[in-house]
Short mmCIF file of C-alpha atoms and ligand atoms in Angstrom, two decimals:
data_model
loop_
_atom_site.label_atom_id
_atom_site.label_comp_id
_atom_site.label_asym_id
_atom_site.label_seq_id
_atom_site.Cartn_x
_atom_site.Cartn_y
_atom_site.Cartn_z
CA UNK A 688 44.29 21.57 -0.32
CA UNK A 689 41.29 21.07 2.20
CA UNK A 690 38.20 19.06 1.81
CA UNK A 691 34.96 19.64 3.21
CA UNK A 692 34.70 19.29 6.96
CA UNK A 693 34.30 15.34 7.58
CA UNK A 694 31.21 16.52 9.81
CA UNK A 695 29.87 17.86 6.39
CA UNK A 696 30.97 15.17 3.86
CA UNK A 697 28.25 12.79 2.73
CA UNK A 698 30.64 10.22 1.10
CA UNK A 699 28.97 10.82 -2.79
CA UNK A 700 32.74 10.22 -3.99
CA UNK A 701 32.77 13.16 -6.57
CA UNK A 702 35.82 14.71 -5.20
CA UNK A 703 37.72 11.32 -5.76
CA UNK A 704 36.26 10.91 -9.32
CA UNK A 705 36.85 14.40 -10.48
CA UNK A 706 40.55 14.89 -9.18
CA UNK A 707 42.33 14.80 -12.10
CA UNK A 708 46.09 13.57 -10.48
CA UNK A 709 43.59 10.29 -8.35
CA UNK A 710 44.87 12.79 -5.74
CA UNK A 711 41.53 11.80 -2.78
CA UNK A 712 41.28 8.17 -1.55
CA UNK A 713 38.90 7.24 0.81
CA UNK A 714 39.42 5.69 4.04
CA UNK A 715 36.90 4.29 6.35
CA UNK A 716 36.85 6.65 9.56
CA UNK A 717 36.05 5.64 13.08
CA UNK A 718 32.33 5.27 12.60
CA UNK A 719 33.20 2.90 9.28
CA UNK A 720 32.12 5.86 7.05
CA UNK A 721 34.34 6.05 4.05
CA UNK A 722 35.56 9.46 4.01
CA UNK A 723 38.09 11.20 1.41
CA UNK A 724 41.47 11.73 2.10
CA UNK A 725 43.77 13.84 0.00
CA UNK A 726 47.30 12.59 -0.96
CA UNK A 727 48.90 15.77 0.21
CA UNK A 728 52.24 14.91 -2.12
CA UNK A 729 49.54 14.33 -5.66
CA UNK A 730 47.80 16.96 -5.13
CA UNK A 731 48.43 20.20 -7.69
CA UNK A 732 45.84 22.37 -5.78
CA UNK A 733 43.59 22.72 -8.88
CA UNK A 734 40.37 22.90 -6.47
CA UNK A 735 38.14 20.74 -8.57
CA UNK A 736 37.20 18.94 -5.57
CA UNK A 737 35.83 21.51 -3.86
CA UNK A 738 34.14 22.49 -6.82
CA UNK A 739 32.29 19.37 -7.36
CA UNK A 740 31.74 18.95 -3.76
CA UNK A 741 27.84 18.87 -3.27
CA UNK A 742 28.49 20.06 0.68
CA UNK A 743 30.57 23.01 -0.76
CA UNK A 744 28.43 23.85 -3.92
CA UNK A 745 24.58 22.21 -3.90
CA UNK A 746 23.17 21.60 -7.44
CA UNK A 747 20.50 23.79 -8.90
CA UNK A 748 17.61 22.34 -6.99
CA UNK A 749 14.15 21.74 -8.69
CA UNK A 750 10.65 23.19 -6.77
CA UNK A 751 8.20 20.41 -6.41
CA UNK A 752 5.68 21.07 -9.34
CA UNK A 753 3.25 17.89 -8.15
CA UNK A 754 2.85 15.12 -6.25
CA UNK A 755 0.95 11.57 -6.41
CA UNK A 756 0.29 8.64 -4.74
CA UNK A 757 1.09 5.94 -6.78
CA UNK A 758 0.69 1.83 -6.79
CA UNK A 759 1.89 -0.94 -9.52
CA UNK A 760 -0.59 -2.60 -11.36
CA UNK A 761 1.67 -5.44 -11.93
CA UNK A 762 0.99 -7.11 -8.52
CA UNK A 763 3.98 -9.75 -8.56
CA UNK A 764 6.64 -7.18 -9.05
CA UNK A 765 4.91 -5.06 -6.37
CA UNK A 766 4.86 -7.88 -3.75
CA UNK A 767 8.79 -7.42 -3.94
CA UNK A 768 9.45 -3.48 -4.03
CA UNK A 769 9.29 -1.19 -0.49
CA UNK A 770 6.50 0.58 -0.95
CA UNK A 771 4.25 1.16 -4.35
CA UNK A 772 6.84 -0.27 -6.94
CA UNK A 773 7.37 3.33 -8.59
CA UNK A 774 11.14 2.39 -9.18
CA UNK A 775 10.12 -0.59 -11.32
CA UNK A 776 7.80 0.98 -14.06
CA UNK A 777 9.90 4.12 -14.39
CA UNK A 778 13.25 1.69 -14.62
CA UNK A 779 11.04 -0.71 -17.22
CA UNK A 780 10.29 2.95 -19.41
CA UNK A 781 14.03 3.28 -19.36
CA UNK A 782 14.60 -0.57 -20.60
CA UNK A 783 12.25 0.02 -23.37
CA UNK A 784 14.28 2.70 -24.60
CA UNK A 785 17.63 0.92 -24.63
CA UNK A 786 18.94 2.79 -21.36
CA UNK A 787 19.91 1.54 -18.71
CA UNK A 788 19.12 1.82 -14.63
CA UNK A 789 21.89 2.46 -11.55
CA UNK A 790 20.39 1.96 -8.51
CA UNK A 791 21.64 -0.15 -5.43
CA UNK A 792 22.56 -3.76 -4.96
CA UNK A 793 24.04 -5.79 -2.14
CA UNK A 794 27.38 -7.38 -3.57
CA UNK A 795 28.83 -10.92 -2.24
CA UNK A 796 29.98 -9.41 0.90
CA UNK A 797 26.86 -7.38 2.09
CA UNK A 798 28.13 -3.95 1.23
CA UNK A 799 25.54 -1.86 -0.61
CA UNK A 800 26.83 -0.37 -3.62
CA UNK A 801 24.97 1.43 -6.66
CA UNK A 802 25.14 -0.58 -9.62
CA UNK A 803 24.18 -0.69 -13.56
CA UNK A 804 21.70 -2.61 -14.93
CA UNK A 805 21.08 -3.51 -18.78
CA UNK A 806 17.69 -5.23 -17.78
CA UNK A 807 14.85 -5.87 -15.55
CA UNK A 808 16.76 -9.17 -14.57
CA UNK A 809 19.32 -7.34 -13.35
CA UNK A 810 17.20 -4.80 -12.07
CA UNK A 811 15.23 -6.48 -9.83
CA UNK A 812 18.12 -7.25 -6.82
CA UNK A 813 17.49 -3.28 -6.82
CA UNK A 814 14.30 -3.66 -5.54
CA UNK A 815 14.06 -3.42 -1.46
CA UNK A 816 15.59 -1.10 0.60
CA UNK A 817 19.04 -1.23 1.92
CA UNK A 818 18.84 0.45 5.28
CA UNK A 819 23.07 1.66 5.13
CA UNK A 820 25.00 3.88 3.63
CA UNK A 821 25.80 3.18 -0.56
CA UNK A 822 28.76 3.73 -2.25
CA UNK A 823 27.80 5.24 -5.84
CA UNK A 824 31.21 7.17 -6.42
CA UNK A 825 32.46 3.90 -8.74
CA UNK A 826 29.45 4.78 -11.33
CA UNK A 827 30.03 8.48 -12.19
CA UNK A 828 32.99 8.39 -14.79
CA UNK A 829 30.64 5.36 -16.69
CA UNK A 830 27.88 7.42 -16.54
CA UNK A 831 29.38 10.55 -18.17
CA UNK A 832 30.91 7.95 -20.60
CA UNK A 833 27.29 6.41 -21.23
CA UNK A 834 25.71 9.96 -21.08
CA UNK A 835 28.43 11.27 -24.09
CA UNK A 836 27.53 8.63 -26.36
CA UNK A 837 23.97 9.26 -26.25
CA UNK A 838 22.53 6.42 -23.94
CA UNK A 839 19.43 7.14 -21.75
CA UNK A 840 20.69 6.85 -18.56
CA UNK A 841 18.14 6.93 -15.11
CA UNK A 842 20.21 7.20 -11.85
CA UNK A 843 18.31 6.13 -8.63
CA UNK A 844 20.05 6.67 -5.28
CA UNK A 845 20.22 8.69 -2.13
CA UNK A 846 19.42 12.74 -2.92
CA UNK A 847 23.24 13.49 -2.04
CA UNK A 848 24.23 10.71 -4.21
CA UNK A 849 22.32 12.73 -6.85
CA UNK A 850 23.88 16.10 -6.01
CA UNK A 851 27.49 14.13 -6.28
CA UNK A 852 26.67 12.62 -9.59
CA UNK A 853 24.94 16.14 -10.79
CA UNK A 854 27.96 17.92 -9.82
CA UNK A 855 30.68 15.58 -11.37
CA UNK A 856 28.89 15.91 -14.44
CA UNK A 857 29.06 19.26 -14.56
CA UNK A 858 26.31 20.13 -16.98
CA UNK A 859 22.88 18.92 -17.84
CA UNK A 860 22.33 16.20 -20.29
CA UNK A 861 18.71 15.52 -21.64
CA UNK A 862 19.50 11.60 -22.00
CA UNK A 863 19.85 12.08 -18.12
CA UNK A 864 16.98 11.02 -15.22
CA UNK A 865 17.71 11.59 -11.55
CA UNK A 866 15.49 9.65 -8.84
CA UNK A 867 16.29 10.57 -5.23
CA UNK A 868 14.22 8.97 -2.46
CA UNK A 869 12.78 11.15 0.89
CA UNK A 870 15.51 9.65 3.18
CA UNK A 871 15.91 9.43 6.78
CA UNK A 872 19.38 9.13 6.73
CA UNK A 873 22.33 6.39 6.37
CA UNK A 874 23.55 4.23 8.77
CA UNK A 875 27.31 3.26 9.11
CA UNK A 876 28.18 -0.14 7.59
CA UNK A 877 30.63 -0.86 9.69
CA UNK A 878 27.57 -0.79 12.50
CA UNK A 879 26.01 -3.26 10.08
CA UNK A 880 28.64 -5.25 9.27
CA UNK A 881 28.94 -5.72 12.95
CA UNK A 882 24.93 -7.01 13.63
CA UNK A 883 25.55 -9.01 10.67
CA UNK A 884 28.23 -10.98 12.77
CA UNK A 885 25.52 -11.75 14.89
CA UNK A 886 23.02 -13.27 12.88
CA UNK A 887 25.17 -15.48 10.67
CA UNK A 888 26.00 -18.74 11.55
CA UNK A 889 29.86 -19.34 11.94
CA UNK A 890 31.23 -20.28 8.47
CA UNK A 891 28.60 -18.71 6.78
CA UNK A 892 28.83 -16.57 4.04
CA UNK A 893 27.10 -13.48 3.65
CA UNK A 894 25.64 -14.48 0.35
CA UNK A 895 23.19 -16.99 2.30
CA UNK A 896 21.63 -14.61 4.04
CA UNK A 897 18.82 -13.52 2.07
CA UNK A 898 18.06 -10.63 4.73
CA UNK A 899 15.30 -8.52 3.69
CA UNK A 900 14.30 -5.22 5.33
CA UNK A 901 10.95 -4.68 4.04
CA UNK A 902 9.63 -8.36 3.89
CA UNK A 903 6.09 -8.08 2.22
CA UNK A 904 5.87 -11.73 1.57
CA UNK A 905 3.64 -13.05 3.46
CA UNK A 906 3.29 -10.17 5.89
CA UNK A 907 1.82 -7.55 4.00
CA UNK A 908 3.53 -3.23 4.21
CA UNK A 909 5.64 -2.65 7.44
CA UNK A 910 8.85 -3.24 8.52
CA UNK A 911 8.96 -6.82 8.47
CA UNK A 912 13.25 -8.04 8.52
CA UNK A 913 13.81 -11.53 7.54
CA UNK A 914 16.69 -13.61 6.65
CA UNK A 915 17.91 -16.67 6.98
CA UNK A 916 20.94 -16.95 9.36
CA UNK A 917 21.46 -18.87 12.70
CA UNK A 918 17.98 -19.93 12.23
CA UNK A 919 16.35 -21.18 9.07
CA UNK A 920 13.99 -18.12 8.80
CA UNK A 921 14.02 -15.18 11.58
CA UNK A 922 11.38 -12.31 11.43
CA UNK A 923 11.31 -9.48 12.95
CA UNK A 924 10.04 -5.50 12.96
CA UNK A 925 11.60 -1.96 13.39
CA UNK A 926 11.13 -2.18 17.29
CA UNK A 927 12.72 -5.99 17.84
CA UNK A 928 15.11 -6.17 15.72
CA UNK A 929 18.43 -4.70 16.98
CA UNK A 930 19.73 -3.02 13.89
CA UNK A 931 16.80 -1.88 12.46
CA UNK A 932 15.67 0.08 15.91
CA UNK A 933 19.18 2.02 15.77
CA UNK A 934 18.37 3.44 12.27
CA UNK A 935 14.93 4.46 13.04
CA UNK A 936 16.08 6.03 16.05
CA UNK A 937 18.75 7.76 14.08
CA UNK A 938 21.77 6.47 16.06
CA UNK A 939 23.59 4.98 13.25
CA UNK A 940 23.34 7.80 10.77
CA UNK A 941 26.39 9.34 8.90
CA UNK A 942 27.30 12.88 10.89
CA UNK A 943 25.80 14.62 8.11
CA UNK A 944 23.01 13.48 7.90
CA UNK A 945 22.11 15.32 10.94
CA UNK A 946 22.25 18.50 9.31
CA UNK A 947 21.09 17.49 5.79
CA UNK A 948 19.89 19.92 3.36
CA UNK A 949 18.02 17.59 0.72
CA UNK A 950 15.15 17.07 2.83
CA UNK A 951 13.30 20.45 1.65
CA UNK A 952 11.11 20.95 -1.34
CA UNK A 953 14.07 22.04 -3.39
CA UNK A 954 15.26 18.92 -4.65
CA UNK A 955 18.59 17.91 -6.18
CA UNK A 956 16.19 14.87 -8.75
CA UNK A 957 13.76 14.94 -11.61
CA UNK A 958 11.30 12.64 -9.42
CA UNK A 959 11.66 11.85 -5.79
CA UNK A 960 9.59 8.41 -4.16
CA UNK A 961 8.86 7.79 -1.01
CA UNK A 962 6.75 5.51 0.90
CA UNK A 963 3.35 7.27 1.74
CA UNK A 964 3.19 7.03 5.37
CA UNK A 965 -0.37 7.77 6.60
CA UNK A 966 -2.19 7.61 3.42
CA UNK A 967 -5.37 5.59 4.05
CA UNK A 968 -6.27 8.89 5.71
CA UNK A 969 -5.56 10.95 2.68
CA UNK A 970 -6.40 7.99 0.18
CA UNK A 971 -8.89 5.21 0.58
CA UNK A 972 -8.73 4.33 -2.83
CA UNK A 973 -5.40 2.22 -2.48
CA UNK A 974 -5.00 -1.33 -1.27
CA UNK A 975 -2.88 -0.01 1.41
CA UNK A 976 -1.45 -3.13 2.70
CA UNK A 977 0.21 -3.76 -0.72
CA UNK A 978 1.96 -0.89 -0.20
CA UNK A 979 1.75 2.83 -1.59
CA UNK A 980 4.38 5.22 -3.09
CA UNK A 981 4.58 8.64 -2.93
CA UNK A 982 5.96 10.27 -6.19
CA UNK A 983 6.94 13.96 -6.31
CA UNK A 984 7.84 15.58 -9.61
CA UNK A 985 10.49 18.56 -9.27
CA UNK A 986 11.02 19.00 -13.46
CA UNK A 987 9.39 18.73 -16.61
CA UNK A 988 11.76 15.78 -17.59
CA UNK A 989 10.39 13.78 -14.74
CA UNK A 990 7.19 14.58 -15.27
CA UNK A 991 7.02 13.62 -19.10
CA UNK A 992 8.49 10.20 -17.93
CA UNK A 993 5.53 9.42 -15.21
CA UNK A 994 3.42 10.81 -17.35
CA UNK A 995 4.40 8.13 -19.82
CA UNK A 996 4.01 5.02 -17.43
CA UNK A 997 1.44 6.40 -15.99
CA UNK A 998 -1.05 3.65 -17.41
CA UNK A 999 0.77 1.02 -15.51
CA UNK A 1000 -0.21 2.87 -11.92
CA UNK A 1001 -3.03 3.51 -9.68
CA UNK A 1002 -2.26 7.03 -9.95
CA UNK A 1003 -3.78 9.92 -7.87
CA UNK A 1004 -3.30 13.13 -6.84
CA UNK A 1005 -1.84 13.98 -3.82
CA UNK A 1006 -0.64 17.16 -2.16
CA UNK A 1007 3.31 17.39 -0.69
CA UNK A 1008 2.03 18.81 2.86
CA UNK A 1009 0.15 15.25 3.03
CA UNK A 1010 3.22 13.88 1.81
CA UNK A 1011 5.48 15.63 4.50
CA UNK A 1012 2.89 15.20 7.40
CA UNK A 1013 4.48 11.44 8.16
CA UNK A 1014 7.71 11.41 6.13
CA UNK A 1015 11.23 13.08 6.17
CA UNK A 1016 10.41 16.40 3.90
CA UNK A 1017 10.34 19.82 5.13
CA UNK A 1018 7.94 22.12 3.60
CA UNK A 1019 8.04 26.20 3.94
CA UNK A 1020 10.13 27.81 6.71
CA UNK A 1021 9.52 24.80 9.15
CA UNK A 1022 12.65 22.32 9.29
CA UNK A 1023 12.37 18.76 10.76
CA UNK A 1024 15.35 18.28 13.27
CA UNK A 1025 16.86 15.39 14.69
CA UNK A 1026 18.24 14.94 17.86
CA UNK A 1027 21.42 13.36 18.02
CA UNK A 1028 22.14 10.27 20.81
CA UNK A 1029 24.16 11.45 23.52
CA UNK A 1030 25.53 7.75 24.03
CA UNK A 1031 26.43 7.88 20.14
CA UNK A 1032 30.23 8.23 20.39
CA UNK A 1033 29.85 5.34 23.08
CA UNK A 1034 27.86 3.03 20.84
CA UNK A 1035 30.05 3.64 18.16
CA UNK A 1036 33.14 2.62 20.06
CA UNK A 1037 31.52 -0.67 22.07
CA UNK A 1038 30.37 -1.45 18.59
CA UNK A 1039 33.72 -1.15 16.99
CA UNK A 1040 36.21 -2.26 19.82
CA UNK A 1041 33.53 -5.27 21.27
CA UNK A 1042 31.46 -6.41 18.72
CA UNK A 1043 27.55 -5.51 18.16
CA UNK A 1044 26.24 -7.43 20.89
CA UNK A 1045 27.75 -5.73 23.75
CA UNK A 1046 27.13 -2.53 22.40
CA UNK A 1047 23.17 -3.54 21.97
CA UNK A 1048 22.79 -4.87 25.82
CA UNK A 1049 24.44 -1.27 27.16
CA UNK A 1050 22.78 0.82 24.95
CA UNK A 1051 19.62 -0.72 23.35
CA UNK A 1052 18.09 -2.53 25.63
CA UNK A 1053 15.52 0.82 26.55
CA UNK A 1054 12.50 0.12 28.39
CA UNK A 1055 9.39 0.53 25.66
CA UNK A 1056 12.06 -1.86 23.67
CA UNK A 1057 12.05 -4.62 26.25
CA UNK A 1058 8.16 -4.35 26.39
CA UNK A 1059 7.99 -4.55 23.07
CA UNK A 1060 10.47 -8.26 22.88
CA UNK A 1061 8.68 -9.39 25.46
CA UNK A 1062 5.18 -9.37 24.33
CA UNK A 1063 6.71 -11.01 21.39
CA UNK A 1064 8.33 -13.72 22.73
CA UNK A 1065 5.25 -14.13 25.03
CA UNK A 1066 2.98 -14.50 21.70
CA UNK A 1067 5.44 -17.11 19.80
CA UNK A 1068 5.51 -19.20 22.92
CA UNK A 1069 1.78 -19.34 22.32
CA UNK A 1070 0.81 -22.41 20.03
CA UNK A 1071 -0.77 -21.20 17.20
CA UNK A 1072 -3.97 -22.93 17.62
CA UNK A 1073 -4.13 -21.53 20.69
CA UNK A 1074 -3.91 -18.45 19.06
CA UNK A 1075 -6.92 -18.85 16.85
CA UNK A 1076 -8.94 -20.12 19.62
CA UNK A 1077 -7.67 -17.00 21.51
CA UNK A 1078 -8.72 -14.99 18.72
CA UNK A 1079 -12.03 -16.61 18.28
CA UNK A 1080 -12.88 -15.61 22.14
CA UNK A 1081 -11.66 -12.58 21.98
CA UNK A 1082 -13.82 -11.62 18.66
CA UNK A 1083 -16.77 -13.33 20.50
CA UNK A 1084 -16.57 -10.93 23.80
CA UNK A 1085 -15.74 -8.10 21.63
C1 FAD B 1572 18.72 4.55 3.82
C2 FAD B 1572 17.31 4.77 3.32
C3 FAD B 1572 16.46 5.63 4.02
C4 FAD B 1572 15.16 5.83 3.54
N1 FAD B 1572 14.34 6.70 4.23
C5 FAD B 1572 13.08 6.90 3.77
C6 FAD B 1572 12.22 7.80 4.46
O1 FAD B 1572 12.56 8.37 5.49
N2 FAD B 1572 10.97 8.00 3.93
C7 FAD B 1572 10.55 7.38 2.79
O2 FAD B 1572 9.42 7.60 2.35
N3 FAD B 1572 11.35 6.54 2.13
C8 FAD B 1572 12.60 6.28 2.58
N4 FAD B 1572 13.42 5.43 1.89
C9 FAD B 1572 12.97 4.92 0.57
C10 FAD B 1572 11.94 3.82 0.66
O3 FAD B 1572 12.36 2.85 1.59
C11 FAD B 1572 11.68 3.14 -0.72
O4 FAD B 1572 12.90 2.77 -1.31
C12 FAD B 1572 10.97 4.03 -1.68
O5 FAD B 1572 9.74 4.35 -1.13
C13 FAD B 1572 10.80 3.41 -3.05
O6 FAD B 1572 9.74 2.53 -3.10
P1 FAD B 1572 9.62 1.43 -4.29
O7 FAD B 1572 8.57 0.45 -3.88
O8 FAD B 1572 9.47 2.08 -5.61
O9 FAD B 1572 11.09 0.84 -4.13
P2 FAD B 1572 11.83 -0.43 -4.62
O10 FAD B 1572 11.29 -1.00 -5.88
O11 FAD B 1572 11.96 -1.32 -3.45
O12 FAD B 1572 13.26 0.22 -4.99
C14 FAD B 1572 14.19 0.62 -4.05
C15 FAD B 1572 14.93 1.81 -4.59
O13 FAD B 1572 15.79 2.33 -3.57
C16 FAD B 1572 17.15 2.30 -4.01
N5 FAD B 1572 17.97 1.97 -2.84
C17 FAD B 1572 17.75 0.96 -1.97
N6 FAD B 1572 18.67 1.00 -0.99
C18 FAD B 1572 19.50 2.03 -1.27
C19 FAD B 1572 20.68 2.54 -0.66
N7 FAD B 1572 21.17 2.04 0.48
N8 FAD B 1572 21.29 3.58 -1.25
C20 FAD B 1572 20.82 4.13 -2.40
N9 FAD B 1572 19.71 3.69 -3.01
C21 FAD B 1572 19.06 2.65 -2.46
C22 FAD B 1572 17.20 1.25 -5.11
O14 FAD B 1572 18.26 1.50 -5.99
C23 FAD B 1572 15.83 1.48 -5.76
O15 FAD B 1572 15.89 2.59 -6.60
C24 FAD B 1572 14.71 5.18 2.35
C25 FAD B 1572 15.57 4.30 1.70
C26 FAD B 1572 16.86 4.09 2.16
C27 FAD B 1572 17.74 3.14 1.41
#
């Protein structure tokens, strides 16, 4: 039997889950992807992993039906979510009718994997973005089980994660809501597990590091990374901070994720969020610096459920192509591409073989990057009342 090209394989796991003779293992491949691997000598050729494969056989997709821009009322439990806190108030909907929530959690190690919550106290280490890759195939075979016996179950994860779940399944179940996310792609955890190294102190564990990708508090919507590692609190954005710059310039994504099909307006979910990129011009409404969802509804089961939380948002209107004109979604005939490093393989292997710091000084270190580091180191060597009275001038000859 032959699996999906590797190229092709986004890692949901529902080959592994579905194989009836636990004939597909995964192994992590040279990028630290987990990838399956068939067990030549188990395997009875049955072909149920190619038929749940998502990269052989996509889910019937939804059309976008609406979208909105969306922001929590509830302003605490906004100040920790990415963007407009649309994953909270649909997951607290689900609560309130004894279901329960997957979405995705760092465990003791660092490692982001999709999880089940009973509750919002175990919902909320779902909130914030993990910027790697998530293993979700664990979750499926409770899910069906949870799914049979009648529970409402809401699934939040990546949109392949979705089409993997979807798939496994096998057919539709009512009791069943699917929230993808627009995504730019996943990075390798082995790449992250790497810059991790770097910014723990030795004897550290992982647990301590309280690193946050999309640090509102106090800095208000951005990319603002904090944690506390070799230095009781380090900030930093998307430009200066190593890790973060080689996901937003796509170097550390999974190799399919360069030619991913979710990122059209037929989508694998009930409701797909997003952070609205560019809406002040759309929206003036919002406080933007809180931060703002954007919420598209692809089926009348995700609609019904917005519609029912609905009181709990600033809701409004919005139209996809306003959506799509600063985020990763694809409307019509026109497809976003990405280009794909041509150091890559290189990075990959410095990262790997020498650790993450030699692999960021060879291949990170670009020039609008330096300029960047060095205007910030320039302004925290700056005393802060200096600052102010900096500030004060500046206002003054302005
Ligand atoms: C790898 C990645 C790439 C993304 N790319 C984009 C993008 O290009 N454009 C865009 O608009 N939004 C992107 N997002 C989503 C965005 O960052 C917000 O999660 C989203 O806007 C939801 O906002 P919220 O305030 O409701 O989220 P929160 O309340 O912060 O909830 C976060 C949600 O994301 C899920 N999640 C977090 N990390 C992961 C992960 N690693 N794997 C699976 N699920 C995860 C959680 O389970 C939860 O459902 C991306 C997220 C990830 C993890």
């Amino acid at each position: 039997m032959m699996l999906v090209d590797a190229s092709r394989c986004t890692g949901c796991g529902a080959c592994a889950k579905a194989c009836p003779k636990q004939a597909i293992v995964f192994q992590d491949d040279h990028e630290g992807f987990p990838t399956p691997v068939i067990l030549q000598d188990q395997c009875v050729e049955c072909g149920l992993c190619n038929k749940v494969c998502p990269a052989i056989n996509m889910p019937q997709t939804h059309e976008i039906q609406q979208a909105y821009a969306v922001q929590l009322l509830d302003k605490e439990a906004l100040k920790d979510s990415t963007s407009g806190g649309v994953f909270t108030v649909l997951s607290r909907e689900i609560f309130r009718r004894g279901g329960v929530v997957y979405g995705c959690v760092w465990d003791e190690n660092y490692n982001a994997v999709i999880r089940c919550a009973h509750n919002e106290e175990e919902m909320k280490p779902m909130r914030g973005s993990k910027y790697v890759w998530s293993w979700a195939g664990d979750t499926y075979p409770e899910i069906k089980q949870q799914l049979e016996a009648g529970q409402t179950v809401m699934f939040t994860g990546l949109p392949c994660q979705v089409a993997g779940l979807r798939n496994y399944l096998r057919r539709d179940y009512e009791n069943l809501f699917t929230l993808d996310f627009l995504c730019s792609g996943t990075p390798s955890p082995m790449a992250f597990q790497k810059y991790l190294d770097t910014i723990c102190k030795p004897g550290m564990k992982r647990s301590e590091l309280n690193l946050k990708f999309r640090d509102k508090n106090p800095y208000g919507l951005g990319v603002h990374i904090t944690y506390k590692g070799r230095k009781a609190k380090k900030t930093s954005d998307h430009i200066s901070n190593p890790y973060y710059y080689s996901f937003y310039t796509r170097l550390v994504d999974r190799n399919s994720c360069f030619q991913c099909p979710y990122g059209t307006e037929q989508r694998v979910a009930d409701l797909t969020m997003g952070d609205y990129w560019g809406v002040a011009k759309f929206h003036t409404e919002f406080d933007i610096n809180s931060g703002v969802s954007a919420i598209l509804i692809n089926s009348e089961r995700g609609n019904v459920l917005l519609q029912t939380v609905s009181e709990q948002l600033q809701i409004v209107p919005t139209r996809a192509a306003d959506i799509a004109a600063g985020n990763n979604l694809s409307l019509g005939n026109k497809r976003k591409t990405i280009k794909v490093a041509p150091f890559r393989e290189q990075f990959f292997q410095t990262v790997k073989t020498k650790g993450w710091k030699a692999a960021e000084y060879r291949y990170l270190l670009t020039k609008p990057r330096v300029k960047v580091i060095i205007k910030d180191g320039i302004k925290r060597m700056i005393p802060s009342n200096v600052k102010v009275i900096l500030k004060k001038v500046l206002k003054r000859k302005g």
